Amino acid sequence: MSGYDLPVLNAALNGSATVLLIGGFIAVKAGLIRLHKAAMLTALATSAVFLTSYLYYHFAVRGGQATRYTGEWRELYLAVLLSHTVLAAAAAPLALITAWLGLSNRLIWHRRIARVTLPIWLYVSITGVVVYLFLKDLYPSE
């Protein structure tokens, strides 16, 4: 594996976070609190690994150089990328706060914040895969 393999790894991490978030949501609705906690904390860890890998790829492998999409769906790509980027900036602190509230047993606030956090986090993890699919043919190979 080289640094040039990281975009596909990043997409897989985003996809995994999506599955874990949905699984955690289903678990809590079924009253399976331990499974919910495990799924959500694993989603948080997966997202943290994604962020680390993403930053490493863009700064260490690509030297800070952006990957530019020039295909026929440019406007759609830019709309998805903009919404993804803005909501990702919100999702990170929201996810940390939501997890902290749950772990500290402040469940009323945990539920209130989670109702906002979950859809944003899901959107960000799904659109992360979508952004990868737009760009996958543009990533350089070794």
mmCIF file of C-alpha atoms in Angstrom, residues 38-88:
data_model
loop_
_atom_site.group_PDB
_atom_site.id
_atom_site.type_symbol
_atom_site.label_atom_id
_atom_site.label_comp_id
_atom_site.label_asym_id
_atom_site.label_seq_id
_atom_site.Cartn_x
_atom_site.Cartn_y
_atom_site.Cartn_z
ATOM 1 C CA ALA A 38 -20.057 0.183 20.566
ATOM 2 C CA ALA A 39 -21.264 1.064 17.057
ATOM 3 C CA MET A 40 -21.206 4.806 17.665
ATOM 4 C CA LEU A 41 -17.792 4.827 19.331
ATOM 5 C CA THR A 42 -16.440 2.689 16.494
ATOM 6 C CA ALA A 43 -17.963 5.147 13.994
ATOM 7 C CA LEU A 44 -16.246 7.979 15.865
ATOM 8 C CA ALA A 45 -12.905 6.152 15.777
ATOM 9 C CA THR A 46 -13.387 5.292 12.098
ATOM 10 C CA SER A 47 -14.090 8.940 11.303
ATOM 11 C CA ALA A 48 -10.989 9.989 13.248
ATOM 12 C CA VAL A 49 -8.846 7.525 11.270
ATOM 13 C CA PHE A 50 -10.441 8.852 8.063
ATOM 14 C CA LEU A 51 -9.613 12.452 8.990
ATOM 15 C CA THR A 52 -6.013 11.538 9.813
ATOM 16 C CA SER A 53 -5.603 9.607 6.560
ATOM 17 C CA TYR A 54 -7.309 12.344 4.522
ATOM 18 C CA LEU A 55 -5.058 15.072 5.933
ATOM 19 C CA TYR A 56 -1.948 12.918 5.476
ATOM 20 C CA TYR A 57 -2.866 12.211 1.855
ATOM 21 C CA HIS A 58 -3.570 15.828 0.958
ATOM 22 C CA PHE A 59 -0.619 17.362 2.797
ATOM 23 C CA ALA A 60 2.118 14.705 2.804
ATOM 24 C CA VAL A 61 1.364 12.775 -0.391
ATOM 25 C CA ARG A 62 -0.091 15.568 -2.562
ATOM 26 C CA GLY A 63 1.871 18.409 -0.989
ATOM 27 C CA GLY A 64 -1.262 20.458 -0.353
ATOM 28 C CA GLN A 65 -2.257 20.343 -4.014
ATOM 29 C CA ALA A 66 -6.032 20.077 -4.546
ATOM 30 C CA THR A 67 -7.595 17.443 -6.785
ATOM 31 C CA ARG A 68 -9.709 19.362 -9.294
ATOM 32 C CA TYR A 69 -12.784 17.852 -10.891
ATOM 33 C CA THR A 70 -13.194 18.987 -14.493
ATOM 34 C CA GLY A 71 -15.887 16.574 -15.661
ATOM 35 C CA GLU A 72 -19.285 17.337 -17.110
ATOM 36 C CA TRP A 73 -20.976 17.279 -13.679
ATOM 37 C CA ARG A 74 -18.786 20.056 -12.252
ATOM 38 C CA GLU A 75 -21.656 22.144 -10.814
ATOM 39 C CA LEU A 76 -23.161 19.123 -9.065
ATOM 40 C CA TYR A 77 -19.735 18.092 -7.792
ATOM 41 C CA LEU A 78 -19.078 21.569 -6.393
ATOM 42 C CA ALA A 79 -22.489 21.665 -4.699
ATOM 43 C CA VAL A 80 -21.886 18.269 -3.080
ATOM 44 C CA LEU A 81 -18.327 19.220 -2.109
ATOM 45 C CA LEU A 82 -19.395 22.542 -0.586
ATOM 46 C CA SER A 83 -22.227 21.039 1.450
ATOM 47 C CA HIS A 84 -19.981 18.139 2.486
ATOM 48 C CA THR A 85 -17.177 20.457 3.609
ATOM 49 C CA VAL A 86 -19.385 22.876 5.545
ATOM 50 C CA LEU A 87 -21.295 20.090 7.293
ATOM 51 C CA ALA A 88 -18.086 18.146 8.017
#
